[in-house]
Short mmCIF file of N, CA and C and ligand atoms in Angstrom, two decimals:
data_model
loop_
_atom_site.label_atom_id
_atom_site.label_comp_id
_atom_site.label_asym_id
_atom_site.label_seq_id
_atom_site.Cartn_x
_atom_site.Cartn_y
_atom_site.Cartn_z
N GLU A 22 0.85 -1.14 0.03
CA GLU A 22 0.01 0.07 0.05
C GLU A 22 0.90 1.31 -0.03
N ALA A 23 0.57 1.98 -1.02
CA ALA A 23 1.63 3.37 -1.24
C ALA A 23 1.39 4.43 -0.20
N GLY A 24 0.29 4.60 0.32
CA GLY A 24 -0.15 5.70 1.27
C GLY A 24 -0.70 6.93 0.41
N ARG A 25 -0.77 8.00 1.16
CA ARG A 25 -1.50 9.19 0.63
C ARG A 25 -0.62 9.77 -0.43
N GLU A 26 -1.04 10.12 -1.69
CA GLU A 26 -0.09 10.74 -2.70
C GLU A 26 0.15 12.20 -2.20
N LEU A 27 1.40 12.61 -2.34
CA LEU A 27 1.77 13.96 -2.04
C LEU A 27 2.22 14.67 -3.26
N LEU A 28 2.92 13.85 -4.20
CA LEU A 28 3.20 14.43 -5.64
C LEU A 28 2.88 13.11 -6.53
N SER A 29 2.14 13.62 -7.54
CA SER A 29 2.12 12.61 -8.77
C SER A 29 3.31 12.53 -9.54
N ALA A 30 3.29 11.73 -10.53
CA ALA A 30 4.54 11.68 -11.59
C ALA A 30 4.61 12.94 -12.16
N SER A 31 3.59 13.64 -12.67
CA SER A 31 3.82 14.89 -13.18
C SER A 31 4.19 16.06 -12.37
N ASP A 32 3.66 15.72 -11.19
CA ASP A 32 4.15 16.82 -10.11
C ASP A 32 5.76 16.77 -9.78
N VAL A 33 6.21 15.54 -9.83
CA VAL A 33 7.63 15.37 -9.60
C VAL A 33 8.45 16.06 -10.71
N SER A 34 7.98 15.68 -11.98
CA SER A 34 8.65 16.44 -13.12
C SER A 34 8.63 17.87 -13.00
N ARG A 35 7.40 18.49 -12.70
CA ARG A 35 7.19 19.94 -12.71
C ARG A 35 8.02 20.58 -11.49
N THR A 36 8.30 19.74 -10.44
CA THR A 36 8.88 20.17 -9.29
C THR A 36 10.39 20.39 -9.54
N ILE A 37 10.91 19.36 -10.16
CA ILE A 37 12.38 19.15 -10.70
C ILE A 37 12.61 20.30 -11.67
N ALA A 38 11.83 20.67 -12.58
CA ALA A 38 11.97 21.68 -13.48
C ALA A 38 12.09 23.01 -12.84
N ARG A 39 11.03 23.24 -11.81
CA ARG A 39 11.04 24.56 -11.00
C ARG A 39 12.36 24.70 -10.36
N ILE A 40 12.76 23.73 -9.61
CA ILE A 40 14.01 23.90 -8.79
C ILE A 40 15.15 24.14 -9.81
N ALA A 41 15.12 23.52 -11.06
CA ALA A 41 16.25 23.86 -11.99
C ALA A 41 16.31 25.42 -12.37
N HIS A 42 15.12 25.92 -12.66
CA HIS A 42 14.84 27.22 -12.88
C HIS A 42 15.40 28.03 -11.77
N GLN A 43 14.92 27.77 -10.47
CA GLN A 43 15.47 28.46 -9.20
C GLN A 43 16.91 28.48 -9.07
N ILE A 44 17.55 27.33 -9.43
CA ILE A 44 19.02 27.19 -9.32
C ILE A 44 19.68 28.18 -10.27
N ILE A 45 19.16 28.26 -11.52
CA ILE A 45 19.77 29.23 -12.54
C ILE A 45 19.53 30.54 -12.33
N GLU A 46 18.40 30.90 -11.64
CA GLU A 46 18.11 32.22 -11.36
C GLU A 46 18.94 32.69 -10.09
N LYS A 47 18.95 31.99 -9.04
CA LYS A 47 19.69 32.25 -7.78
C LYS A 47 21.22 32.41 -8.06
N THR A 48 21.75 31.43 -8.95
CA THR A 48 23.16 31.48 -8.99
C THR A 48 23.57 32.66 -9.93
N ALA A 49 22.75 33.03 -10.98
CA ALA A 49 23.00 34.10 -11.86
C ALA A 49 22.99 35.46 -11.00
N LEU A 50 21.95 35.53 -10.14
CA LEU A 50 21.70 36.64 -9.31
C LEU A 50 22.85 36.91 -8.36
N ASP A 51 23.17 35.83 -7.77
CA ASP A 51 24.27 35.84 -6.67
C ASP A 51 25.68 36.29 -7.37
N ALA A 52 25.79 36.06 -8.38
CA ALA A 52 27.22 36.08 -9.20
C ALA A 52 27.19 37.54 -9.78
N GLY A 53 25.90 38.31 -10.04
CA GLY A 53 25.81 39.49 -10.48
C GLY A 53 26.43 39.51 -11.94
N ALA A 54 26.14 38.47 -12.59
CA ALA A 54 26.51 38.33 -14.00
C ALA A 54 27.91 38.39 -14.20
N GLN A 55 28.65 39.08 -13.34
CA GLN A 55 30.16 39.45 -13.66
C GLN A 55 30.91 38.03 -13.47
N ASP A 56 31.00 37.52 -12.40
CA ASP A 56 31.96 36.41 -12.09
C ASP A 56 31.03 35.28 -11.74
N ALA A 57 30.42 34.74 -12.73
CA ALA A 57 29.64 33.52 -12.52
C ALA A 57 30.15 32.40 -12.08
N PRO A 58 29.83 31.73 -10.91
CA PRO A 58 30.54 30.66 -10.50
C PRO A 58 30.25 29.25 -11.20
N ARG A 59 31.20 28.48 -11.28
CA ARG A 59 30.83 27.28 -11.86
C ARG A 59 29.87 26.43 -11.08
N VAL A 60 28.84 25.79 -11.56
CA VAL A 60 27.94 25.17 -10.59
C VAL A 60 28.13 23.66 -10.75
N VAL A 61 28.07 23.12 -9.47
CA VAL A 61 28.42 21.61 -9.37
C VAL A 61 27.28 21.10 -8.69
N LEU A 62 26.58 20.12 -9.01
CA LEU A 62 25.60 19.42 -8.51
C LEU A 62 26.17 18.14 -7.75
N ILE A 63 25.83 17.79 -6.45
CA ILE A 63 26.36 16.69 -5.88
C ILE A 63 25.15 15.99 -5.10
N GLY A 64 24.82 14.78 -5.67
CA GLY A 64 23.80 14.08 -5.07
C GLY A 64 24.08 13.25 -3.99
N ILE A 65 23.16 12.95 -3.00
CA ILE A 65 23.59 12.07 -1.90
C ILE A 65 22.93 10.72 -2.13
N PRO A 66 23.48 9.67 -2.42
CA PRO A 66 23.19 8.45 -2.70
C PRO A 66 21.88 8.04 -1.87
N THR A 67 20.78 7.28 -2.11
CA THR A 67 20.77 6.80 -3.62
C THR A 67 19.96 7.77 -4.44
N ARG A 68 18.63 8.22 -3.92
CA ARG A 68 17.79 8.91 -4.65
C ARG A 68 18.35 10.32 -4.98
N GLY A 69 19.16 10.88 -4.08
CA GLY A 69 19.67 12.23 -4.15
C GLY A 69 20.43 12.31 -5.47
N THR A 70 21.26 11.22 -5.81
CA THR A 70 22.18 10.99 -7.00
C THR A 70 21.27 11.02 -8.36
N SER A 71 20.03 10.43 -8.18
CA SER A 71 19.14 10.37 -9.47
C SER A 71 18.58 11.77 -9.66
N LEU A 72 18.22 12.41 -8.62
CA LEU A 72 17.57 13.79 -8.59
C LEU A 72 18.56 14.71 -9.39
N ALA A 73 19.83 14.76 -8.79
CA ALA A 73 20.87 15.65 -9.14
C ALA A 73 21.20 15.41 -10.72
N ALA A 74 21.09 14.07 -11.17
CA ALA A 74 21.31 13.89 -12.56
C ALA A 74 20.08 14.47 -13.30
N ARG A 75 18.83 14.29 -12.73
CA ARG A 75 17.70 14.99 -13.57
C ARG A 75 17.80 16.52 -13.64
N LEU A 76 18.24 17.09 -12.36
CA LEU A 76 18.45 18.57 -12.41
C LEU A 76 19.49 19.12 -13.28
N THR A 77 20.60 18.31 -13.47
CA THR A 77 21.68 18.63 -14.43
C THR A 77 21.19 18.67 -15.81
N ASP A 78 20.28 17.79 -16.21
CA ASP A 78 19.63 17.64 -17.60
C ASP A 78 18.80 18.95 -17.77
N LYS A 79 17.93 19.12 -16.75
CA LYS A 79 17.07 20.47 -16.81
C LYS A 79 17.89 21.71 -16.93
N ILE A 80 18.88 22.01 -16.03
CA ILE A 80 19.59 23.09 -16.12
C ILE A 80 20.23 23.30 -17.33
N GLU A 81 20.78 22.26 -18.11
CA GLU A 81 21.41 22.34 -19.32
C GLU A 81 20.22 22.65 -20.30
N GLU A 82 19.07 21.86 -20.47
CA GLU A 82 18.10 22.23 -21.11
C GLU A 82 17.43 23.87 -21.13
N PHE A 83 17.33 24.34 -19.93
CA PHE A 83 16.94 25.71 -19.68
C PHE A 83 17.89 26.89 -19.91
N SER A 84 19.16 26.44 -19.67
CA SER A 84 20.39 27.48 -19.54
C SER A 84 21.25 27.38 -20.71
N GLY A 85 21.33 26.10 -21.31
CA GLY A 85 22.46 25.83 -22.20
C GLY A 85 23.83 25.64 -21.47
N VAL A 86 23.88 25.74 -20.28
CA VAL A 86 25.12 25.28 -19.56
C VAL A 86 24.89 24.13 -18.82
N ARG A 87 25.72 23.20 -18.94
CA ARG A 87 25.68 21.87 -18.09
C ARG A 87 26.50 21.83 -16.84
N PRO A 88 25.81 21.88 -15.71
CA PRO A 88 26.78 21.89 -14.43
C PRO A 88 27.39 20.28 -14.41
N ALA A 89 28.62 20.51 -13.68
CA ALA A 89 29.20 19.21 -13.47
C ALA A 89 28.39 18.37 -12.50
N LEU A 90 28.61 17.12 -12.39
CA LEU A 90 27.76 16.18 -11.43
C LEU A 90 28.64 15.30 -10.68
N GLY A 91 28.19 15.15 -9.58
CA GLY A 91 29.10 14.25 -8.69
C GLY A 91 28.00 13.54 -7.74
N SER A 92 28.48 12.53 -6.90
CA SER A 92 27.87 12.01 -5.90
C SER A 92 28.67 11.84 -4.68
N LEU A 93 28.15 11.77 -3.54
CA LEU A 93 28.94 11.83 -2.28
C LEU A 93 28.21 10.89 -1.20
N ASP A 94 29.03 9.83 -0.95
CA ASP A 94 28.37 8.96 0.06
C ASP A 94 28.94 9.44 1.37
N ILE A 95 28.03 9.51 2.36
CA ILE A 95 28.19 10.12 3.58
C ILE A 95 28.26 9.22 4.81
N THR A 96 28.26 7.98 4.32
CA THR A 96 28.37 6.61 5.45
C THR A 96 29.40 7.10 6.33
N LEU A 97 30.62 7.31 5.86
CA LEU A 97 31.94 7.39 6.73
C LEU A 97 31.89 8.60 7.64
N TYR A 98 30.93 9.64 7.28
CA TYR A 98 31.04 10.79 7.98
C TYR A 98 29.90 10.95 9.05
N ARG A 99 28.97 10.01 9.14
CA ARG A 99 27.79 10.12 10.10
C ARG A 99 28.30 10.15 11.47
N ASP A 100 27.62 10.90 12.34
CA ASP A 100 28.17 11.08 13.64
C ASP A 100 27.56 9.76 14.48
N ASP A 101 26.54 9.06 13.75
CA ASP A 101 26.24 7.93 14.54
C ASP A 101 26.50 6.50 13.97
N LEU A 102 27.78 6.68 13.20
CA LEU A 102 28.35 5.50 12.59
C LEU A 102 28.48 4.33 13.55
N ARG A 103 29.11 4.53 14.84
CA ARG A 103 29.30 3.53 15.79
C ARG A 103 28.13 2.96 16.25
N THR A 104 26.94 3.54 16.26
CA THR A 104 25.79 3.05 16.98
C THR A 104 24.73 2.40 15.85
N ARG A 105 25.08 2.49 14.62
CA ARG A 105 24.28 1.90 13.62
C ARG A 105 24.85 0.69 12.84
N PRO A 106 24.12 -0.15 12.54
CA PRO A 106 24.62 -1.42 11.78
C PRO A 106 25.30 -0.79 10.52
N HIS A 107 26.48 -1.44 10.10
CA HIS A 107 27.18 -0.97 8.78
C HIS A 107 26.40 -1.35 7.45
N ARG A 108 26.12 -0.56 6.60
CA ARG A 108 25.71 -0.92 5.38
C ARG A 108 26.75 -0.72 4.27
N PRO A 109 26.48 -1.41 3.09
CA PRO A 109 27.46 -1.27 1.97
C PRO A 109 27.68 0.04 1.67
N LEU A 110 28.94 0.51 1.39
CA LEU A 110 29.31 1.90 1.00
C LEU A 110 28.72 2.38 -0.26
N GLU A 111 28.11 3.49 -0.36
CA GLU A 111 27.54 3.94 -1.78
C GLU A 111 28.69 4.55 -2.58
N ARG A 112 28.22 5.13 -3.56
CA ARG A 112 29.28 5.40 -4.44
C ARG A 112 29.67 6.97 -4.25
N THR A 113 30.84 7.35 -4.13
CA THR A 113 31.33 8.69 -4.35
C THR A 113 31.92 8.97 -5.65
N SER A 114 31.53 10.03 -6.43
CA SER A 114 32.23 10.29 -7.47
C SER A 114 32.53 11.82 -7.57
N VAL A 115 33.72 12.17 -7.73
CA VAL A 115 34.17 13.51 -7.73
C VAL A 115 33.80 14.22 -9.15
N PRO A 116 33.21 15.25 -9.15
CA PRO A 116 32.72 15.79 -10.30
C PRO A 116 33.98 16.32 -11.13
N GLU A 117 33.98 16.27 -12.43
CA GLU A 117 35.02 16.59 -13.21
C GLU A 117 35.35 18.19 -12.94
N GLY A 118 36.57 18.40 -12.78
CA GLY A 118 36.94 19.81 -12.39
C GLY A 118 36.93 20.07 -10.81
N GLY A 119 36.48 19.02 -10.16
CA GLY A 119 36.65 19.20 -8.66
C GLY A 119 35.58 20.23 -8.12
N ILE A 120 35.68 20.72 -6.85
CA ILE A 120 34.74 21.61 -6.44
C ILE A 120 35.54 22.95 -5.84
N GLU A 121 36.62 23.00 -6.06
CA GLU A 121 37.37 24.17 -5.73
C GLU A 121 36.76 25.50 -6.26
N ASP A 122 36.33 26.33 -5.43
CA ASP A 122 35.81 27.60 -5.83
C ASP A 122 34.45 27.61 -6.57
N ALA A 123 33.96 26.35 -6.38
CA ALA A 123 32.52 26.09 -7.36
C ALA A 123 31.49 26.40 -6.42
N LEU A 124 30.24 26.76 -7.01
CA LEU A 124 29.11 26.70 -6.17
C LEU A 124 28.54 25.32 -6.15
N VAL A 125 28.61 24.66 -5.05
CA VAL A 125 28.11 23.30 -4.92
C VAL A 125 26.62 23.36 -4.31
N VAL A 126 25.86 22.60 -5.19
CA VAL A 126 24.45 22.33 -4.80
C VAL A 126 24.25 20.82 -4.36
N LEU A 127 24.15 20.79 -3.16
CA LEU A 127 23.89 19.30 -2.60
C LEU A 127 22.45 19.09 -2.82
N VAL A 128 22.20 17.77 -3.16
CA VAL A 128 20.70 17.36 -3.54
C VAL A 128 20.38 15.89 -2.89
N ASP A 129 19.36 16.07 -2.17
CA ASP A 129 18.77 14.83 -1.58
C ASP A 129 17.23 14.77 -1.78
N ASP A 130 16.76 13.59 -1.37
CA ASP A 130 15.32 13.47 -1.59
C ASP A 130 14.62 14.04 -0.60
N VAL A 131 14.87 13.59 0.84
CA VAL A 131 14.17 14.02 1.95
C VAL A 131 15.18 14.73 2.84
N LEU A 132 14.68 15.79 3.38
CA LEU A 132 15.34 16.43 4.58
C LEU A 132 14.52 16.33 5.70
N PHE A 133 15.33 15.69 6.83
CA PHE A 133 14.64 15.39 8.06
C PHE A 133 15.32 15.98 9.14
N SER A 134 16.28 15.35 9.87
CA SER A 134 16.86 15.79 11.01
C SER A 134 18.01 17.02 10.57
N GLY A 135 18.54 16.63 9.53
CA GLY A 135 19.63 17.53 8.95
C GLY A 135 20.89 16.80 9.18
N ARG A 136 21.01 15.64 9.78
CA ARG A 136 22.22 15.11 10.18
C ARG A 136 22.98 14.53 8.87
N THR A 137 22.26 14.05 7.81
CA THR A 137 22.79 13.69 6.48
C THR A 137 23.56 14.78 6.00
N VAL A 138 22.85 16.06 5.88
CA VAL A 138 23.58 17.02 5.34
C VAL A 138 24.74 17.51 6.00
N ARG A 139 24.76 17.57 7.27
CA ARG A 139 25.84 17.85 8.21
C ARG A 139 27.05 16.95 7.79
N SER A 140 26.82 15.80 7.57
CA SER A 140 27.84 14.75 7.20
C SER A 140 28.30 14.94 5.84
N ALA A 141 27.41 15.36 4.97
CA ALA A 141 27.88 15.75 3.72
C ALA A 141 28.73 16.88 3.47
N LEU A 142 28.56 17.88 4.49
CA LEU A 142 29.48 19.07 4.58
C LEU A 142 30.84 18.71 4.99
N ASP A 143 30.76 17.75 5.90
CA ASP A 143 32.20 17.16 6.28
C ASP A 143 32.88 16.53 5.16
N GLY A 144 32.09 15.66 4.39
CA GLY A 144 32.62 15.00 3.17
C GLY A 144 33.10 16.00 2.18
N LEU A 145 32.44 17.05 1.92
CA LEU A 145 32.92 18.04 0.83
C LEU A 145 34.26 18.60 1.38
N ARG A 146 34.49 18.84 2.54
CA ARG A 146 35.56 19.31 3.04
C ARG A 146 36.91 18.49 2.54
N ASP A 147 36.62 17.23 2.37
CA ASP A 147 37.83 16.54 1.91
C ASP A 147 38.13 16.64 0.43
N LEU A 148 37.18 17.03 -0.23
CA LEU A 148 37.18 17.21 -1.75
C LEU A 148 37.60 18.65 -2.24
N GLY A 149 37.55 19.67 -1.26
CA GLY A 149 38.01 20.85 -1.74
C GLY A 149 37.35 22.01 -1.01
N ARG A 150 37.58 23.18 -1.51
CA ARG A 150 36.93 24.43 -0.91
C ARG A 150 36.01 25.16 -1.76
N PRO A 151 34.60 24.85 -1.71
CA PRO A 151 33.69 25.56 -2.71
C PRO A 151 33.52 26.93 -2.16
N ARG A 152 33.35 27.73 -3.18
CA ARG A 152 32.83 29.09 -3.05
C ARG A 152 31.72 29.22 -2.03
N ALA A 153 30.68 28.38 -2.22
CA ALA A 153 29.47 28.34 -1.49
C ALA A 153 28.86 27.10 -1.69
N VAL A 154 28.09 26.63 -0.59
CA VAL A 154 27.37 25.38 -0.70
C VAL A 154 25.84 25.61 -0.43
N GLN A 155 24.99 25.01 -1.42
CA GLN A 155 23.47 25.24 -1.27
C GLN A 155 22.87 23.88 -1.28
N LEU A 156 21.68 23.92 -0.80
CA LEU A 156 20.98 22.57 -0.66
C LEU A 156 19.64 22.55 -1.31
N ALA A 157 19.47 21.39 -2.16
CA ALA A 157 18.09 21.35 -2.77
C ALA A 157 17.60 19.85 -2.39
N VAL A 158 16.28 19.94 -1.96
CA VAL A 158 15.59 18.59 -1.55
C VAL A 158 14.22 18.60 -2.19
N LEU A 159 13.88 17.49 -2.57
CA LEU A 159 12.48 17.25 -3.10
C LEU A 159 11.31 17.33 -1.98
N ILE A 160 11.80 16.87 -0.82
CA ILE A 160 10.70 17.00 0.29
C ILE A 160 11.42 17.43 1.56
N ASP A 161 10.93 18.40 2.29
CA ASP A 161 11.36 18.76 3.68
C ASP A 161 10.13 18.59 4.50
N ARG A 162 10.60 17.34 5.41
CA ARG A 162 9.32 16.94 6.25
C ARG A 162 9.53 17.42 7.66
N GLY A 163 10.37 18.35 8.04
CA GLY A 163 10.62 18.85 9.31
C GLY A 163 11.43 18.21 10.22
N HIS A 164 11.23 18.44 11.48
CA HIS A 164 12.05 17.60 12.67
C HIS A 164 13.43 18.04 12.57
N ARG A 165 13.89 19.15 12.31
CA ARG A 165 15.34 19.26 12.24
C ARG A 165 16.01 19.40 13.56
N GLU A 166 17.21 18.68 13.75
CA GLU A 166 17.98 18.71 14.97
C GLU A 166 19.32 19.39 14.93
N LEU A 167 19.57 20.08 13.81
CA LEU A 167 20.69 20.99 13.60
C LEU A 167 20.12 22.18 12.78
N PRO A 168 20.98 23.28 12.89
CA PRO A 168 20.65 24.53 12.31
C PRO A 168 20.79 24.53 10.72
N ILE A 169 19.99 23.70 10.06
CA ILE A 169 20.21 23.41 8.64
C ILE A 169 18.95 23.59 7.86
N ARG A 170 18.88 24.29 6.80
CA ARG A 170 17.68 24.53 5.98
C ARG A 170 18.21 24.39 4.46
N ALA A 171 17.07 24.21 3.67
CA ALA A 171 17.26 24.13 2.30
C ALA A 171 17.16 25.31 1.44
N ASP A 172 17.93 25.43 0.53
CA ASP A 172 17.76 26.74 -0.40
C ASP A 172 16.70 26.51 -1.43
N TYR A 173 16.46 25.30 -1.85
CA TYR A 173 15.43 24.91 -2.87
C TYR A 173 14.71 23.68 -2.28
N VAL A 174 13.43 23.93 -2.10
CA VAL A 174 12.53 22.77 -1.53
C VAL A 174 11.38 22.56 -2.56
N GLY A 175 11.25 21.31 -2.78
CA GLY A 175 10.15 20.85 -3.84
C GLY A 175 8.99 20.97 -3.06
N LYS A 176 8.75 20.42 -1.96
CA LYS A 176 7.37 20.61 -1.23
C LYS A 176 7.74 20.31 0.36
N ASN A 177 7.25 21.46 1.10
CA ASN A 177 7.39 21.27 2.56
C ASN A 177 6.15 20.31 3.02
N VAL A 178 6.48 19.34 3.87
CA VAL A 178 5.32 18.39 4.26
C VAL A 178 5.52 18.26 5.75
N PRO A 179 4.68 18.71 6.50
CA PRO A 179 4.64 18.59 7.92
C PRO A 179 4.22 16.98 8.12
N THR A 180 5.16 16.53 9.01
CA THR A 180 4.88 15.01 9.32
C THR A 180 5.10 14.91 10.74
N SER A 181 4.61 13.62 11.22
CA SER A 181 4.69 13.14 12.52
C SER A 181 5.97 12.22 12.40
N ARG A 182 6.66 11.98 13.45
CA ARG A 182 7.75 11.06 13.43
C ARG A 182 7.38 9.63 13.13
N ALA A 183 6.21 9.46 13.39
CA ALA A 183 5.73 7.98 13.07
C ALA A 183 5.46 7.93 11.61
N GLU A 184 5.31 8.87 10.85
CA GLU A 184 5.13 8.95 9.42
C GLU A 184 6.29 8.67 8.62
N ASP A 185 6.25 8.48 7.48
CA ASP A 185 7.45 8.00 6.55
C ASP A 185 7.05 8.56 4.98
N ILE A 186 7.98 9.23 4.58
CA ILE A 186 7.78 9.75 3.03
C ILE A 186 8.33 8.66 2.29
N SER A 187 7.65 8.25 1.21
CA SER A 187 8.09 7.30 0.29
C SER A 187 8.20 7.91 -1.07
N VAL A 188 9.54 7.94 -1.47
CA VAL A 188 9.92 8.77 -2.69
C VAL A 188 10.19 7.69 -3.81
N LEU A 189 9.39 7.56 -4.69
CA LEU A 189 9.45 6.66 -5.91
C LEU A 189 10.04 7.60 -7.09
N LEU A 190 11.15 6.98 -7.70
CA LEU A 190 11.76 7.42 -8.85
C LEU A 190 11.93 6.48 -9.97
N THR A 191 11.72 6.69 -11.21
CA THR A 191 11.65 5.77 -12.03
C THR A 191 12.92 4.90 -12.16
N GLU A 192 14.06 5.62 -12.02
CA GLU A 192 15.42 4.86 -12.06
C GLU A 192 15.51 3.82 -11.08
N HIS A 193 14.84 3.92 -9.92
CA HIS A 193 15.05 2.91 -8.99
C HIS A 193 13.57 1.98 -8.87
N ASP A 194 12.46 2.68 -9.00
CA ASP A 194 11.07 2.17 -8.63
C ASP A 194 10.25 1.89 -9.68
N GLY A 195 10.73 2.27 -10.99
CA GLY A 195 9.81 2.00 -12.20
C GLY A 195 8.93 3.05 -12.49
N ARG A 196 8.52 3.99 -11.61
CA ARG A 196 7.84 5.16 -11.77
C ARG A 196 8.16 6.26 -10.69
N ASP A 197 7.56 7.36 -10.97
CA ASP A 197 7.91 8.51 -10.13
C ASP A 197 6.58 8.95 -9.28
N GLY A 198 6.78 9.21 -8.04
CA GLY A 198 5.72 9.61 -7.09
C GLY A 198 6.02 9.63 -5.73
N VAL A 199 5.51 10.64 -4.89
CA VAL A 199 5.76 10.74 -3.48
C VAL A 199 4.59 10.50 -2.76
N TYR A 200 4.82 9.68 -1.58
CA TYR A 200 3.58 9.19 -0.87
C TYR A 200 3.85 9.34 0.83
N LEU A 201 2.84 9.78 1.49
CA LEU A 201 2.98 9.92 2.87
C LEU A 201 2.42 8.47 3.44
N ARG A 202 3.24 7.80 4.38
CA ARG A 202 2.78 6.68 4.77
C ARG A 202 2.96 6.62 6.41
N GLN A 203 1.96 5.84 7.04
CA GLN A 203 2.01 5.69 8.46
C GLN A 203 2.82 4.43 8.69
N GLU A 204 3.84 4.53 9.55
CA GLU A 204 4.66 3.39 9.94
C GLU A 204 3.86 2.27 10.39
P1 5GP B 157 18.36 13.34 8.11
O1 5GP B 157 19.68 12.87 8.05
O2 5GP B 157 18.06 14.71 7.52
O3 5GP B 157 17.69 12.89 9.37
O4 5GP B 157 17.61 12.49 6.95
C1 5GP B 157 17.67 12.58 5.65
C2 5GP B 157 18.20 11.27 4.96
O5 5GP B 157 17.60 10.17 5.45
C3 5GP B 157 18.11 11.57 3.44
O6 5GP B 157 19.11 10.99 2.82
C4 5GP B 157 16.74 10.70 3.12
O7 5GP B 157 16.99 9.84 2.06
C5 5GP B 157 16.54 9.87 4.38
N1 5GP B 157 15.28 10.10 5.07
C6 5GP B 157 15.04 10.66 6.15
N2 5GP B 157 13.51 10.73 6.40
C7 5GP B 157 13.11 10.02 5.19
C8 5GP B 157 11.65 9.71 4.95
O8 5GP B 157 10.51 10.03 5.66
N3 5GP B 157 11.55 9.14 3.69
C9 5GP B 157 12.71 8.86 2.93
N4 5GP B 157 12.38 8.17 1.78
N5 5GP B 157 14.01 9.13 3.17
C10 5GP B 157 14.17 9.66 4.46
MG1 MG B 158 18.84 9.04 1.50
#
């Protein structure tokens, strides 16, 4: 049972397109057209990586400029590594050209406590020194435990802790859609 639909397949496409437009707009505005930063999208596996890839395609389609794309496994940087069972390491791929002086946009499917993003910031530190780091998420479900917010949000969904957001993406699940489920 999938749960209550929050985003249909077409909502997911439209939301990704909107965030792509917002990234283009915000990065151009921030740069004041003069010294435009190199934009690098870094997805947090697994579904963040697929979302980052789709955003990269859309940004190229809308702006003519293709951002570099990478992914960052945060397993080794989690502050609860010792208290959680180990899982196989996901893929880290450093974007072409690295992240030095780039505008890095971290991309994930769901933002919850903020601990994953905090870990990703630690991981980035080992790859270089970006000019700035921003965050894009498909769903912000609240319950932050750290002073972290997203620059680009597909949809804000107030949740209880007992609920769970189910993010389906064609690349992994055969179709797109976002659902709210009771645990
Ligand atoms: P946080 O570290 O902010 O507590 O949780 C965010 C990470 O855990 C993200 O990588 C996200 O994929 C996953 N996550 C947290 N809550 C949910 C949820 O309700 N649904 C899904 N699909 N992922 C979640
Ligand atoms: Mg995740």
